[in-house]
Amino acid sequence: MCPDTRWHDLQGMSADAIVDAYPHLTLADVYAALAYYHDHREAIQSDIEKDRALIESMQKRYTSKLQKKLHERAADGYSLSS
């Protein structure tokens, strides 16, 4: 299922509004995705939570090079303001 479609469904957008926002989708595509979501809600929610936890864990474990550099500069007393 397209995560964007699920997100828009949760935001209260109509199927027509989703098609307007994503013209490569047909109305049938949107209703099929929504039907699949409603038939498999628990499994999809579980997958989303697992993915969210993995992302959070990876973000804590692997700092981006930019974040690392900013922390190093802050520790050395450099300010980001000019």
Coordinates of N, CA and C in Angstrom, one line a residue:
M1 N 0.8 -1.2 0.0 CA 0.0 0.0 0.0 C 0.9 1.2 0.0
C2 N 0.4 2.2 -0.7 CA 1.2 3.5 -0.8 C 1.0 4.3 0.6
P3 N 2.2 4.5 1.3 CA 2.1 5.2 2.5 C 1.4 6.6 2.4
D4 N 1.7 7.3 1.3 CA 1.1 8.6 1.1 C -0.4 8.5 1.1
T5 N -1.0 7.4 0.4 CA -2.4 7.3 0.4 C -3.0 7.1 1.8
R6 N -2.3 6.3 2.6 CA -2.8 6.0 4.0 C -2.7 7.3 4.7
W7 N -1.6 8.1 4.6 CA -1.5 9.3 5.3 C -2.6 10.3 5.0
H8 N -2.9 10.4 3.7 CA -4.0 11.3 3.3 C -5.3 10.8 3.8
D9 N -5.5 9.5 3.8 CA -6.8 9.0 4.4 C -6.9 9.4 5.8
L10 N -5.8 9.3 6.5 CA -5.9 9.7 7.9 C -6.0 11.2 8.1
Q11 N -5.7 12.0 7.1 CA -5.8 13.4 7.2 C -7.2 13.9 6.8
G12 N -8.1 12.9 6.4 CA -9.4 13.3 6.1 C -9.6 13.7 4.6
M13 N -8.7 13.4 3.8 CA -8.8 13.7 2.3 C -9.8 12.7 1.7
S14 N -10.6 13.2 0.8 CA -11.4 12.2 0.0 C -10.6 11.5 -1.0
A15 N -11.1 10.4 -1.5 CA -10.4 9.7 -2.6 C -10.2 10.6 -3.8
D16 N -11.2 11.4 -4.1 CA -11.0 12.3 -5.2 C -9.9 13.3 -5.0
A17 N -9.8 13.8 -3.8 CA -8.7 14.8 -3.5 C -7.3 14.1 -3.6
I18 N -7.3 12.8 -3.2 CA -6.0 12.1 -3.3 C -5.6 11.9 -4.8
V19 N -6.6 11.6 -5.7 CA -6.3 11.5 -7.1 C -5.9 12.8 -7.7
D20 N -6.5 13.9 -7.2 CA -6.1 15.2 -7.7 C -4.7 15.6 -7.3
A21 N -4.3 15.1 -6.1 CA -2.9 15.4 -5.6 C -1.9 14.5 -6.2
Y22 N -2.3 13.3 -6.6 CA -1.4 12.3 -7.2 C -2.1 11.8 -8.5
P23 N -2.0 12.6 -9.6 CA -2.7 12.2 -10.8 C -2.3 10.9 -11.5
H24 N -1.1 10.3 -11.1 CA -0.7 9.0 -11.6 C -1.6 7.9 -11.0
L25 N -2.3 8.2 -9.9 CA -3.2 7.2 -9.3 C -4.6 7.4 -9.9
T26 N -5.3 6.2 -10.0 CA -6.7 6.3 -10.5 C -7.5 6.2 -9.2
L27 N -8.8 6.5 -9.3 CA -9.7 6.4 -8.2 C -9.8 5.0 -7.8
A28 N -9.8 4.0 -8.7 CA -9.8 2.6 -8.4 C -8.5 2.2 -7.5
D29 N -7.4 2.8 -7.9 CA -6.1 2.6 -7.2 C -6.3 3.0 -5.7
V30 N -6.8 4.2 -5.5 CA -7.0 4.7 -4.2 C -7.9 3.9 -3.3
Y31 N -9.1 3.5 -3.9 CA -10.0 2.7 -3.2 C -9.5 1.3 -2.9
A32 N -8.7 0.8 -3.8 CA -8.1 -0.6 -3.6 C -7.1 -0.5 -2.4
A33 N -6.3 0.6 -2.4 CA -5.3 0.8 -1.3 C -6.0 1.0 0.0
L34 N -7.1 1.8 0.0 CA -7.8 2.0 1.2 C -8.5 0.7 1.7
A35 N -9.0 -0.1 0.8 CA -9.7 -1.4 1.1 C -8.6 -2.3 1.7
Y36 N -7.5 -2.4 1.1 CA -6.4 -3.2 1.6 C -6.0 -2.8 3.0
Y37 N -5.8 -1.5 3.2 CA -5.5 -1.0 4.5 C -6.5 -1.4 5.6
H38 N -7.8 -1.2 5.3 CA -8.8 -1.5 6.2 C -8.9 -3.0 6.5
D39 N -8.6 -3.8 5.5 CA -8.6 -5.3 5.7 C -7.4 -5.8 6.5
H40 N -6.3 -5.0 6.5 CA -5.1 -5.4 7.1 C -4.5 -4.4 8.1
R41 N -5.4 -3.7 8.7 CA -5.0 -2.5 9.6 C -4.0 -2.9 10.6
E42 N -4.2 -3.9 11.4 CA -3.3 -4.3 12.5 C -1.9 -4.6 12.0
A43 N -1.8 -5.4 10.9 CA -0.5 -5.8 10.4 C 0.2 -4.5 9.9
I44 N -0.5 -3.7 9.2 CA 0.1 -2.5 8.6 C 0.6 -1.5 9.8
Q45 N -0.3 -1.3 10.8 CA 0.1 -0.5 11.9 C 1.3 -1.1 12.6
S46 N 1.4 -2.4 12.8 CA 2.5 -3.1 13.4 C 3.8 -2.8 12.6
D47 N 3.7 -2.9 11.2 CA 4.8 -2.7 10.4 C 5.3 -1.2 10.5
I48 N 4.4 -0.3 10.5 CA 4.7 1.1 10.6 C 5.4 1.4 12.0
E49 N 4.9 0.8 13.0 CA 5.6 1.0 14.3 C 7.0 0.4 14.4
K50 N 7.1 -0.8 13.8 CA 8.5 -1.4 13.7 C 9.4 -0.5 12.9
D51 N 8.9 0.0 11.7 CA 9.8 0.9 10.9 C 10.1 2.1 11.7
R52 N 9.2 2.7 12.4 CA 9.4 3.9 13.1 C 10.5 3.7 14.2
A53 N 10.4 2.5 14.9 CA 11.3 2.2 16.0 C 12.7 2.0 15.4
L54 N 12.8 1.3 14.2 CA 14.1 1.1 13.5 C 14.7 2.4 13.1
I55 N 13.9 3.3 12.6 CA 14.4 4.6 12.1 C 15.0 5.4 13.3
E56 N 14.2 5.4 14.4 CA 14.6 6.1 15.6 C 15.9 5.5 16.2
S57 N 16.0 4.2 16.2 CA 17.2 3.5 16.7 C 18.4 3.9 15.8
M58 N 18.2 3.9 14.5 CA 19.3 4.2 13.6 C 19.8 5.6 13.7
Q59 N 18.8 6.5 13.9 CA 19.1 8.0 14.0 C 19.9 8.2 15.3
K60 N 19.6 7.5 16.4 CA 20.4 7.6 17.6 C 21.8 7.0 17.4
R61 N 21.9 5.9 16.7 CA 23.1 5.1 16.6 C 24.1 5.8 15.6
Y62 N 23.5 6.3 14.5 CA 24.4 6.8 13.4 C 24.1 8.3 13.2
T63 N 24.9 9.2 13.8 CA 24.7 10.6 13.6 C 25.2 11.0 12.2
S64 N 24.4 11.9 11.6 CA 24.9 12.4 10.3 C 26.2 13.2 10.4
K65 N 26.9 13.2 9.3 CA 28.2 13.9 9.4 C 28.0 15.4 9.7
L66 N 26.9 16.0 9.3 CA 26.7 17.4 9.6 C 26.4 17.6 11.1
Q67 N 25.6 16.7 11.6 CA 25.3 16.8 13.1 C 26.5 16.6 13.9
K68 N 27.4 15.6 13.5 CA 28.6 15.4 14.2 C 29.5 16.6 14.2
K69 N 29.6 17.2 13.0 CA 30.5 18.4 12.8 C 30.0 19.5 13.7
L70 N 28.6 19.7 13.7 CA 28.0 20.8 14.5 C 28.3 20.6 16.0
H71 N 28.2 19.4 16.4 CA 28.4 19.1 17.9 C 29.9 19.3 18.2
E72 N 30.8 18.9 17.3 CA 32.2 19.1 17.5 C 32.5 20.6 17.6
R73 N 31.9 21.4 16.7 CA 32.2 22.9 16.7 C 31.6 23.5 18.0
A74 N 30.4 23.0 18.4 CA 29.8 23.5 19.6 C 30.7 23.2 20.8
A75 N 31.3 22.0 20.9 CA 32.1 21.6 22.0 C 33.4 22.5 22.0
D76 N 33.8 22.9 20.8 CA 35.0 23.8 20.7 C 34.7 25.2 20.9
G77 N 33.5 25.6 21.2 CA 33.1 26.9 21.5 C 32.7 27.8 20.4
Y78 N 32.5 27.2 19.2 CA 32.1 27.9 18.0 C 30.6 28.1 18.1
S79 N 30.1 29.2 17.6 CA 28.7 29.5 17.5 C 28.2 29.5 16.1
L80 N 27.0 29.1 15.9 CA 26.4 29.1 14.5 C 26.0 30.5 14.1
S81 N 25.7 31.4 15.0 CA 25.3 32.7 14.6 C 26.5 33.5 14.2
S82 N 26.2 34.6 13.3 CA 27.3 35.4 12.8 C 27.6 36.6 13.6

